[in-house]
Short mmCIF file of C-alpha atoms in Angstrom, two decimals:
data_model
loop_
_atom_site.label_atom_id
_atom_site.label_comp_id
_atom_site.label_asym_id
_atom_site.label_seq_id
_atom_site.Cartn_x
_atom_site.Cartn_y
_atom_site.Cartn_z
CA MET A 961 0.00 0.00 0.00
CA THR A 962 1.37 3.40 -0.99
CA SER A 963 0.32 6.76 0.36
CA ASP A 964 0.46 10.28 -0.96
CA PRO A 965 3.52 12.23 0.13
CA ALA A 966 3.07 14.15 3.37
CA PRO A 967 3.12 17.95 3.09
CA PRO A 968 6.37 19.70 3.99
CA PRO A 969 6.73 21.33 7.43
CA ALA A 970 4.75 24.53 7.87
CA LYS A 971 6.57 27.71 8.88
CA SER A 972 3.89 28.60 11.42
CA ALA A 973 0.64 27.27 12.86
CA LEU A 974 -1.02 30.07 10.89
CA ASP A 975 -0.17 28.15 7.71
CA LEU A 976 -2.27 25.21 8.99
CA ILE A 977 -5.55 27.15 9.00
CA GLY A 978 -8.00 25.81 6.42
CA HIS A 979 -7.79 22.92 3.94
CA THR A 980 -9.59 20.75 6.50
CA PRO A 981 -10.60 17.16 5.64
CA MET A 982 -14.05 15.88 4.67
CA VAL A 983 -15.59 12.59 5.85
CA GLU A 984 -18.68 10.81 4.55
CA LEU A 985 -20.79 9.49 7.42
CA GLN A 986 -21.64 5.80 7.48
CA GLY A 987 -24.16 4.01 9.67
CA PHE A 988 -26.52 6.98 10.09
CA ASP A 989 -30.11 7.12 8.89
CA THR A 990 -29.73 9.68 6.11
CA GLY A 991 -32.76 8.64 4.06
CA PRO A 992 -31.92 8.67 0.34
CA CYS A 993 -29.05 11.13 0.84
CA ARG A 994 -25.31 11.02 1.36
CA LEU A 995 -24.09 13.14 4.26
CA PHE A 996 -20.58 14.55 4.58
CA VAL A 997 -18.95 16.44 7.45
CA LYS A 998 -16.09 18.90 7.02
CA LEU A 999 -13.73 18.63 9.99
CA GLU A 1000 -13.15 22.26 10.95
CA SER A 1001 -11.99 20.85 14.27
CA ALA A 1002 -8.72 20.08 12.44
CA ASN A 1003 -7.75 23.77 12.39
CA PRO A 1004 -4.86 24.51 14.79
CA GLY A 1005 -7.13 26.35 17.23
CA GLY A 1006 -9.64 23.52 17.06
CA SER A 1007 -12.49 25.31 15.29
CA ILE A 1008 -13.82 26.97 12.15
CA LYS A 1009 -13.26 30.36 13.81
CA ASP A 1010 -9.51 30.23 13.06
CA ARG A 1011 -10.45 31.20 9.51
CA ILE A 1012 -12.28 34.39 10.43
CA ALA A 1013 -9.76 35.30 13.13
CA ARG A 1014 -6.95 35.42 10.60
CA SER A 1015 -9.11 37.29 8.11
CA MET A 1016 -10.30 39.93 10.60
CA ILE A 1017 -6.86 40.51 12.12
CA GLU A 1018 -5.23 40.85 8.71
CA ALA A 1019 -7.97 43.29 7.64
CA ALA A 1020 -7.37 45.42 10.77
CA GLU A 1021 -3.64 45.40 10.06
CA ALA A 1022 -4.25 46.39 6.46
CA ASP A 1023 -6.49 49.38 7.30
CA GLY A 1024 -4.09 50.58 10.01
CA SER A 1025 -6.49 50.27 12.95
CA LEU A 1026 -4.39 47.49 14.53
CA LYS A 1027 -0.79 48.48 15.08
CA PRO A 1028 2.18 46.50 16.43
CA GLY A 1029 1.79 45.87 20.17
CA GLY A 1030 -1.91 46.72 20.06
CA THR A 1031 -4.79 45.01 21.86
CA ILE A 1032 -7.49 42.91 20.23
CA VAL A 1033 -10.81 43.04 22.09
CA GLU A 1034 -13.74 40.77 21.28
CA ALA A 1035 -17.03 39.43 22.64
CA THR A 1036 -17.19 35.68 22.09
CA ALA A 1037 -18.76 32.45 23.24
CA GLY A 1038 -15.30 30.95 22.97
CA ASN A 1039 -14.21 29.75 19.56
CA THR A 1040 -13.72 33.16 17.94
CA GLY A 1041 -11.72 34.10 21.00
CA LEU A 1042 -9.60 30.98 20.67
CA GLY A 1043 -9.08 31.75 17.01
CA LEU A 1044 -8.09 35.35 17.75
CA ALA A 1045 -5.66 34.11 20.39
CA GLN A 1046 -4.28 31.48 18.01
CA VAL A 1047 -3.54 34.14 15.41
CA GLY A 1048 -3.03 37.25 17.53
CA VAL A 1049 -0.61 35.79 20.08
CA LEU A 1050 1.65 34.54 17.28
CA LYS A 1051 1.58 38.03 15.79
CA GLY A 1052 2.49 39.67 19.11
CA TYR A 1053 -0.83 41.26 20.08
CA ARG A 1054 -2.48 41.39 23.50
CA ILE A 1055 -5.88 39.66 23.55
CA LEU A 1056 -8.80 40.67 25.82
CA LEU A 1057 -11.98 38.64 25.55
CA VAL A 1058 -15.40 39.10 27.14
CA VAL A 1059 -17.22 35.78 27.40
CA PRO A 1060 -20.67 34.76 28.73
CA ASP A 1061 -20.68 32.62 31.87
CA LYS A 1062 -22.14 29.56 30.10
CA MET A 1063 -18.87 29.05 28.24
CA SER A 1064 -17.24 25.68 28.92
CA ARG A 1065 -14.43 25.43 31.45
CA GLU A 1066 -12.09 23.88 28.88
CA LYS A 1067 -12.34 26.92 26.58
CA ILE A 1068 -11.56 29.34 29.42
CA GLN A 1069 -8.60 27.23 30.53
CA HIS A 1070 -7.34 27.07 26.95
CA LEU A 1071 -7.54 30.85 26.58
CA ARG A 1072 -5.85 31.61 29.87
CA ALA A 1073 -3.09 29.12 29.09
CA MET A 1074 -2.35 31.27 26.02
CA GLY A 1075 -2.05 34.38 28.19
CA VAL A 1076 -5.42 35.84 27.20
CA ASP A 1077 -7.15 38.33 29.51
CA VAL A 1078 -10.58 36.67 29.94
CA ARG A 1079 -13.45 38.70 31.41
CA ILE A 1080 -16.50 36.59 32.29
CA THR A 1081 -19.92 38.25 32.24
CA ARG A 1082 -23.59 37.30 32.49
CA SER A 1083 -25.35 35.17 29.89
CA ASP A 1084 -28.86 36.01 31.14
CA VAL A 1085 -29.00 39.62 29.89
CA GLY A 1086 -29.66 41.03 26.43
CA LYS A 1087 -28.24 43.66 24.13
CA GLY A 1088 -28.30 47.09 25.75
CA HIS A 1089 -27.56 45.83 29.26
CA PRO A 1090 -24.14 46.99 30.57
CA ASP A 1091 -23.20 43.38 31.40
CA TYR A 1092 -24.12 42.08 27.94
CA TYR A 1093 -20.92 40.64 26.51
CA GLN A 1094 -20.88 42.65 23.28
CA ASP A 1095 -21.65 45.96 24.98
CA MET A 1096 -18.97 45.29 27.59
CA ALA A 1097 -16.36 44.44 24.95
CA GLU A 1098 -17.12 47.58 22.94
CA ARG A 1099 -16.85 49.72 26.09
CA LEU A 1100 -13.52 48.17 27.08
CA ALA A 1101 -12.07 48.72 23.59
CA ARG A 1102 -12.96 52.42 23.78
CA ASP A 1103 -11.19 52.77 27.12
CA ILE A 1104 -7.93 50.94 26.24
CA PRO A 1105 -5.32 52.88 24.22
CA GLY A 1106 -4.36 51.09 21.02
CA ALA A 1107 -7.25 48.62 21.30
CA VAL A 1108 -9.40 47.41 18.40
CA TYR A 1109 -12.87 45.93 18.89
CA ILE A 1110 -12.87 43.19 16.26
CA ASN A 1111 -16.68 42.75 16.37
CA GLN A 1112 -17.21 39.52 14.46
CA PHE A 1113 -20.93 40.31 14.28
CA SER A 1114 -20.44 43.27 11.93
CA ASN A 1115 -16.93 42.81 10.55
CA PRO A 1116 -17.07 42.22 6.76
CA ALA A 1117 -13.83 40.24 6.92
CA ASN A 1118 -15.79 37.50 8.73
CA PRO A 1119 -18.05 36.34 5.86
CA ALA A 1120 -15.28 37.17 3.40
CA ALA A 1121 -13.12 34.45 4.95
CA HIS A 1122 -15.74 31.78 4.22
CA ALA A 1123 -16.45 33.05 0.72
CA ALA A 1124 -12.72 32.95 -0.05
CA THR A 1125 -11.72 29.68 1.65
CA THR A 1126 -14.42 27.47 3.20
CA GLY A 1127 -16.81 27.55 0.24
CA PRO A 1128 -14.23 26.79 -2.46
CA GLU A 1129 -12.78 23.96 -0.35
CA ILE A 1130 -16.21 22.34 0.07
CA LEU A 1131 -17.01 22.57 -3.64
CA GLU A 1132 -13.62 21.15 -4.63
CA GLN A 1133 -13.79 18.27 -2.12
CA MET A 1134 -17.30 17.40 -3.31
CA GLY A 1135 -16.25 17.33 -6.95
CA GLY A 1136 -18.40 20.37 -7.73
CA ASP A 1137 -21.62 18.57 -6.71
CA VAL A 1138 -23.26 19.87 -3.50
CA ASP A 1139 -27.04 19.98 -3.04
CA ALA A 1140 -27.22 21.48 0.46
CA VAL A 1141 -24.95 22.85 3.17
CA VAL A 1142 -26.17 22.87 6.79
CA VAL A 1143 -24.78 25.66 8.97
CA GLY A 1144 -25.49 27.44 12.24
CA VAL A 1145 -25.51 31.14 12.99
CA GLY A 1146 -23.49 32.74 15.75
CA SER A 1147 -22.16 35.86 14.11
CA GLY A 1148 -23.68 35.00 10.71
CA GLY A 1149 -20.37 34.86 8.89
CA THR A 1150 -20.51 31.21 7.88
CA LEU A 1151 -24.06 31.44 6.50
CA THR A 1152 -23.46 34.70 4.65
CA GLY A 1153 -20.01 33.86 3.32
CA LEU A 1154 -21.00 30.41 2.09
CA GLY A 1155 -24.31 31.75 0.83
CA ARG A 1156 -22.57 34.36 -1.30
CA PHE A 1157 -20.05 31.87 -2.64
CA PHE A 1158 -22.52 29.15 -3.60
CA ALA A 1159 -24.97 31.64 -5.11
CA GLN A 1160 -22.24 32.38 -7.68
CA ALA A 1161 -20.34 29.09 -7.94
CA SER A 1162 -23.16 26.54 -7.47
CA PRO A 1163 -26.63 28.12 -7.56
CA LYS A 1164 -28.36 24.78 -6.94
CA THR A 1165 -26.74 24.47 -3.49
CA LYS A 1166 -29.23 25.26 -0.73
CA MET A 1167 -28.29 26.79 2.60
CA VAL A 1168 -29.98 25.06 5.54
CA LEU A 1169 -30.03 26.60 9.03
CA ALA A 1170 -29.55 24.59 12.22
CA ASP A 1171 -30.70 26.69 15.18
CA PRO A 1172 -30.87 25.78 18.88
CA GLU A 1173 -34.39 25.78 20.28
CA GLY A 1174 -34.78 29.09 22.12
CA SER A 1175 -32.94 31.10 19.46
CA ILE A 1176 -35.01 33.59 17.47
CA LEU A 1177 -33.60 32.78 14.01
CA ALA A 1178 -35.37 29.60 12.86
CA PRO A 1179 -38.79 30.76 14.15
CA LEU A 1180 -38.30 34.07 12.34
CA ILE A 1181 -37.56 32.27 9.07
CA ASN A 1182 -40.37 29.74 9.46
CA THR A 1183 -43.12 32.06 10.76
CA GLY A 1184 -41.95 35.56 9.94
CA LYS A 1185 -42.39 36.45 13.61
CA MET A 1186 -39.84 37.55 16.19
CA ILE A 1187 -40.19 35.37 19.29
CA GLN A 1188 -39.06 36.10 22.81
CA PRO A 1189 -35.63 34.44 23.07
CA GLY A 1190 -35.23 31.50 25.40
CA SER A 1191 -32.14 29.74 26.69
CA TRP A 1192 -30.10 26.86 25.33
CA ILE A 1193 -26.93 25.00 26.31
CA VAL A 1194 -25.43 24.70 22.82
CA GLU A 1195 -22.45 27.05 22.62
CA GLY A 1196 -21.47 29.31 19.75
CA ILE A 1197 -24.67 29.32 17.67
CA GLY A 1198 -28.18 30.66 18.15
CA GLU A 1199 -28.98 34.32 18.76
CA ASP A 1200 -31.36 36.71 20.51
CA PHE A 1201 -30.86 39.30 17.74
CA ILE A 1202 -29.97 39.33 14.04
CA PRO A 1203 -26.26 40.12 13.59
CA ASP A 1204 -25.30 42.59 10.88
CA ASN A 1205 -23.30 39.84 9.17
CA CYS A 1206 -26.28 37.48 9.07
CA ASP A 1207 -28.11 37.43 5.73
CA LEU A 1208 -31.10 35.17 6.37
CA SER A 1209 -32.27 35.54 2.76
CA PHE A 1210 -29.85 32.73 1.85
CA VAL A 1211 -31.70 30.22 4.06
CA ALA A 1212 -33.90 27.75 2.18
CA LYS A 1213 -34.89 25.67 5.22
CA ALA A 1214 -34.50 26.15 8.99
CA TYR A 1215 -34.75 23.74 11.91
CA SER A 1216 -35.09 24.45 15.64
CA ILE A 1217 -33.16 21.71 17.44
CA PRO A 1218 -33.76 20.97 21.16
CA ASP A 1219 -30.66 20.69 23.34
CA ALA A 1220 -31.27 17.01 24.05
CA GLU A 1221 -31.28 16.24 20.31
CA SER A 1222 -28.06 18.22 19.78
CA VAL A 1223 -26.31 16.38 22.61
CA ALA A 1224 -27.51 13.00 21.38
CA ALA A 1225 -26.30 13.73 17.84
CA ALA A 1226 -22.87 14.87 19.03
CA ARG A 1227 -22.44 11.72 21.08
CA GLU A 1228 -23.68 9.56 18.20
CA LEU A 1229 -21.12 11.18 15.92
CA LEU A 1230 -18.41 10.04 18.33
CA THR A 1231 -19.66 6.46 18.76
CA LYS A 1232 -20.54 5.83 15.11
CA ALA A 1233 -17.96 7.90 13.24
CA GLY A 1234 -15.17 8.35 15.78
CA VAL A 1235 -15.42 12.14 15.40
CA LEU A 1236 -15.34 14.21 18.61
CA GLY A 1237 -17.40 17.33 17.96
CA GLY A 1238 -18.81 20.05 20.18
CA SER A 1239 -22.36 20.98 21.06
CA SER A 1240 -22.86 23.15 17.98
CA THR A 1241 -21.70 20.25 15.82
CA GLY A 1242 -24.44 18.14 17.41
CA CYS A 1243 -27.02 20.79 16.51
CA LEU A 1244 -25.82 20.95 12.90
CA LEU A 1245 -25.73 17.18 12.57
CA ALA A 1246 -29.24 16.81 14.01
CA ALA A 1247 -30.59 19.33 11.48
CA ALA A 1248 -28.67 17.71 8.63
CA LEU A 1249 -30.12 14.31 9.50
CA ARG A 1250 -33.63 15.77 9.61
CA TYR A 1251 -33.10 17.40 6.22
CA CYS A 1252 -31.72 14.21 4.67
CA ARG A 1253 -34.60 12.07 5.93
CA GLU A 1254 -37.17 14.50 4.51
CA GLN A 1255 -35.86 14.19 0.96
CA THR A 1256 -37.49 11.96 -1.63
CA GLU A 1257 -34.61 12.10 -4.11
CA PRO A 1258 -30.89 11.45 -3.46
CA GLN A 1259 -28.90 14.51 -2.46
CA ARG A 1260 -25.31 15.24 -1.46
CA VAL A 1261 -25.40 17.17 1.81
CA VAL A 1262 -22.52 18.77 3.71
CA THR A 1263 -22.36 20.01 7.27
CA LEU A 1264 -19.54 21.10 9.57
CA VAL A 1265 -17.79 19.79 12.64
CA CYS A 1266 -17.50 23.36 13.93
CA ASP A 1267 -15.08 22.59 16.73
CA THR A 1268 -13.57 19.77 18.72
CA GLY A 1269 -15.56 18.13 21.48
CA ALA A 1270 -12.42 18.16 23.65
CA LYS A 1271 -13.67 21.59 24.74
CA TYR A 1272 -16.89 20.08 26.09
CA LEU A 1273 -15.75 17.03 28.05
CA SER A 1274 -17.08 18.61 31.26
CA LYS A 1275 -20.45 19.25 29.62
CA VAL A 1276 -21.73 17.39 26.56
CA TYR A 1277 -19.68 14.29 27.38
CA ASN A 1278 -20.26 14.42 31.15
CA ASP A 1279 -23.26 12.30 32.19
CA SER A 1280 -23.55 13.99 35.58
CA TRP A 1281 -23.67 17.46 34.01
CA LEU A 1282 -26.29 16.33 31.52
CA ALA A 1283 -28.38 14.90 34.36
CA GLU A 1284 -28.17 18.23 36.17
CA GLN A 1285 -29.46 19.93 33.01
CA GLY A 1286 -32.30 17.42 32.63
CA LEU A 1287 -30.88 16.21 29.31
CA THR A 1288 -30.58 12.51 30.04
CA LYS A 1289 -33.23 9.88 29.47
CA ARG A 1290 -33.46 8.58 33.00
CA GLU A 1291 -36.32 6.81 34.72
CA LEU A 1292 -38.33 9.18 36.91
CA HIS A 1293 -39.68 7.93 40.22
CA GLY A 1294 -41.60 10.96 41.45
CA ASP A 1295 -39.51 11.11 44.65
CA LEU A 1296 -36.12 12.32 45.88
CA ARG A 1297 -34.31 9.94 43.52
CA ASP A 1298 -35.16 12.33 40.70
CA LEU A 1299 -32.90 14.99 42.29
CA ILE A 1300 -29.79 12.80 42.58
CA ALA A 1301 -27.30 13.84 39.90
CA ARG A 1302 -24.76 11.09 40.66
CA SER A 1303 -26.67 7.87 41.26
CA ALA A 1304 -24.90 5.16 43.28
CA SER A 1305 -26.93 2.38 41.63
CA GLU A 1306 -25.87 3.59 38.17
CA GLY A 1307 -22.22 3.90 39.19
CA GLY A 1308 -22.19 7.69 39.02
CA ALA A 1309 -21.56 8.40 42.70
CA VAL A 1310 -17.97 9.28 43.58
CA THR A 1311 -17.11 7.46 46.81
CA VAL A 1312 -14.18 6.57 49.01
CA GLY A 1313 -13.40 3.64 51.33
CA PRO A 1314 -12.59 3.83 55.06
CA ASP A 1315 -9.05 2.53 54.48
CA ASP A 1316 -8.30 4.97 51.67
CA THR A 1317 -5.99 7.84 52.57
CA LEU A 1318 -7.02 11.46 52.92
CA LEU A 1319 -4.90 12.15 49.85
CA THR A 1320 -7.13 9.79 47.87
CA ALA A 1321 -10.24 11.55 49.21
CA TYR A 1322 -8.77 14.95 48.34
CA ASN A 1323 -7.85 13.87 44.81
CA ARG A 1324 -11.32 12.45 44.16
CA MET A 1325 -13.00 15.62 45.41
CA ARG A 1326 -10.85 17.71 43.12
CA GLN A 1327 -11.24 15.43 40.12
CA ALA A 1328 -15.03 15.20 40.43
CA ASP A 1329 -15.45 18.83 41.55
CA VAL A 1330 -17.45 17.83 44.64
CA SER A 1331 -17.23 18.94 48.26
CA GLN A 1332 -18.10 15.67 49.98
CA LEU A 1333 -17.71 11.93 49.47
CA PRO A 1334 -19.79 9.03 50.80
CA VAL A 1335 -17.64 6.48 52.61
CA MET A 1336 -18.59 2.96 51.49
CA ASP A 1337 -17.51 -0.34 53.03
CA ASP A 1338 -18.52 -3.54 51.25
CA GLY A 1339 -21.45 -1.78 49.57
CA ARG A 1340 -22.71 -0.19 52.81
CA LEU A 1341 -22.71 3.51 53.61
CA ILE A 1342 -20.75 3.97 56.85
CA GLY A 1343 -19.88 7.66 56.79
CA LEU A 1344 -19.35 10.91 54.96
CA ILE A 1345 -16.24 13.02 54.56
CA ASP A 1346 -16.43 16.61 53.41
CA GLU A 1347 -14.02 19.50 52.97
CA SER A 1348 -14.43 20.58 56.61
CA ASP A 1349 -13.59 17.10 57.88
CA LEU A 1350 -10.58 16.96 55.59
CA LEU A 1351 -9.29 20.37 56.60
CA GLU A 1352 -9.69 19.69 60.32
CA ALA A 1353 -7.85 16.37 60.03
CA VAL A 1354 -4.85 17.71 58.10
CA GLU A 1355 -4.56 20.86 60.22
CA ASP A 1356 -4.29 18.85 63.44
CA SER A 1357 -1.62 16.46 62.15
CA LYS A 1358 2.12 16.57 61.66
CA PRO A 1359 3.10 17.56 58.09
CA ASP A 1360 4.39 14.10 57.19
CA LYS A 1361 1.21 12.41 58.44
CA ARG A 1362 -1.46 14.80 57.19
CA PHE A 1363 -2.66 13.18 53.98
CA ALA A 1364 -1.43 9.70 54.88
CA GLN A 1365 -4.22 9.29 57.47
CA LYS A 1366 -7.08 6.95 56.74
CA VAL A 1367 -10.49 8.30 55.79
CA SER A 1368 -12.02 6.46 58.76
CA ALA A 1369 -10.12 8.76 61.14
CA ALA A 1370 -11.65 11.91 59.66
CA MET A 1371 -15.10 10.93 58.40
CA THR A 1372 -18.41 11.70 60.07
CA ALA A 1373 -19.99 8.40 61.09
CA LYS A 1374 -23.17 9.76 62.69
CA LEU A 1375 -25.36 10.42 59.69
CA GLU A 1376 -28.79 11.89 59.26
CA THR A 1377 -30.46 10.29 56.28
CA LEU A 1378 -33.66 10.67 54.27
CA GLN A 1379 -35.71 7.95 52.66
CA ALA A 1380 -36.34 8.33 48.95
CA ASP A 1381 -40.08 8.80 49.44
CA ALA A 1382 -39.61 11.76 51.81
CA PRO A 1383 -41.25 15.01 50.65
CA LEU A 1384 -39.24 17.69 48.89
CA ASP A 1385 -39.67 19.99 51.88
CA ALA A 1386 -37.64 17.53 53.96
CA LEU A 1387 -34.51 18.78 52.21
CA LEU A 1388 -34.76 22.31 53.58
CA PRO A 1389 -33.97 21.52 57.25
CA VAL A 1390 -30.93 19.54 56.07
CA PHE A 1391 -29.63 22.45 54.02
CA GLU A 1392 -30.31 24.91 56.86
CA LYS A 1393 -27.82 22.89 58.94
CA ASP A 1394 -25.29 23.35 56.13
CA GLN A 1395 -25.38 19.63 55.40
CA VAL A 1396 -25.89 17.50 52.31
CA ALA A 1397 -28.92 15.21 52.03
CA ILE A 1398 -28.07 11.49 52.15
CA VAL A 1399 -30.82 9.50 50.42
CA LEU A 1400 -31.57 5.85 51.13
CA ASP A 1401 -34.07 3.29 49.91
CA GLY A 1402 -34.44 1.21 53.03
CA LYS A 1403 -30.77 0.56 53.86
CA GLU A 1404 -29.53 0.96 50.27
CA PHE A 1405 -27.54 4.14 49.60
CA LEU A 1406 -28.92 5.92 46.52
CA GLY A 1407 -26.90 9.12 46.43
CA LEU A 1408 -26.47 12.66 47.71
CA ILE A 1409 -28.56 15.76 47.10
CA THR A 1410 -26.92 19.17 47.40
CA ARG A 1411 -28.41 22.66 47.28
CA ILE A 1412 -27.46 23.00 43.61
CA ASP A 1413 -29.21 19.70 42.84
CA LEU A 1414 -32.41 21.11 44.33
CA ILE A 1415 -31.96 24.37 42.43
CA ASN A 1416 -31.44 22.46 39.17
CA TYR A 1417 -34.55 20.40 39.83
CA LEU A 1418 -36.68 23.49 40.51
CA ARG A 1419 -35.32 25.22 37.40
CA ARG A 1420 -36.21 22.22 35.21
CA ALA A 1421 -39.68 22.09 36.73
CA ALA A 1422 -40.31 25.83 36.16
#
């Protein structure tokens, strides 16, 4: 077996932006159609936004607004910020990003590891509010000498990047034969840039919109009416306004995709195709599958793996997080079991044994991001160790003995428990004592309920 020669070494990671691979999906129900995904996750910054970052920075350099040593300011749900950092840091610029608080932990860690100044703001306010991420970014750019507000939502270099690179790549990889391209809208650049390109180069190619349920865009296209925006967990696409760069006239068909369907599609893409995509990829794939199944004649359909799912391991690929969001298909019992995010019977509870060391307990708390651990011995609950117990034990010990102590020496053995059929109100006295609720079914340990678990339950029920 022979292979094509590998490309020569690139001079910079900037030279690796674009020319991403295409994969035809197998094993999916695509009706009479063939479905292809373009792996924008293969860009050096891990997303399609590397393309527009390079385009917008180079445009600002060309018009003189961005000078050597200057500061790039942007409002972003993450990937545009990562792209700007990927390009801007290599070019020697300072990067300041304003991001909504629903952004995944992995993206924030990635940005800060690159030396980016990340300012986190509220995701529950709209345009015009001082804490709205775009308004805050624009204000900061005005106040910082030498700063440029990139503004992906209005910057013409955004759609221009897709018209110049993404569109031609898709058409070439598909041998000039593309019936539909399924995209999402965050800033509108992908839709508008690809729409402009295909209108000229392949007029038969339809633009299909994948929109998270709660966003205003798909309802506006399908009904002509502006709805009150809702909320959604998919990151990077969906809007509560129409960006200047978003030309909805290119859209031939639009789908509103519920979060649960987006998550399921993203996870199916991993298990069936071995492709790790993010939450927006799941939304696009779900819409593409709907479109394909609705067709009566064969079509060649393309969608995008917008970014890598490695940025969403704590969310989309975290069963406990999905349970907290009410996005898992779990059996409901109509009692306190429905509030347990980490079920012991399903293997989700993070526990420790009495003979484990305090170092083990500490590491498990940190790894699972929890403040307390049930102590289990031969399948029986015999105690609970929390941060206070851990701190007290290590403070009172000699330095060389602190974390070598056994959990049994520090745990609380006298436990107040609740039966699963106890009323919801029974949780409040437990929380008032600054404790966690320990739920049993008879003598069987089912799991813990914390304040945030109750809050999540009440939010889902609202």
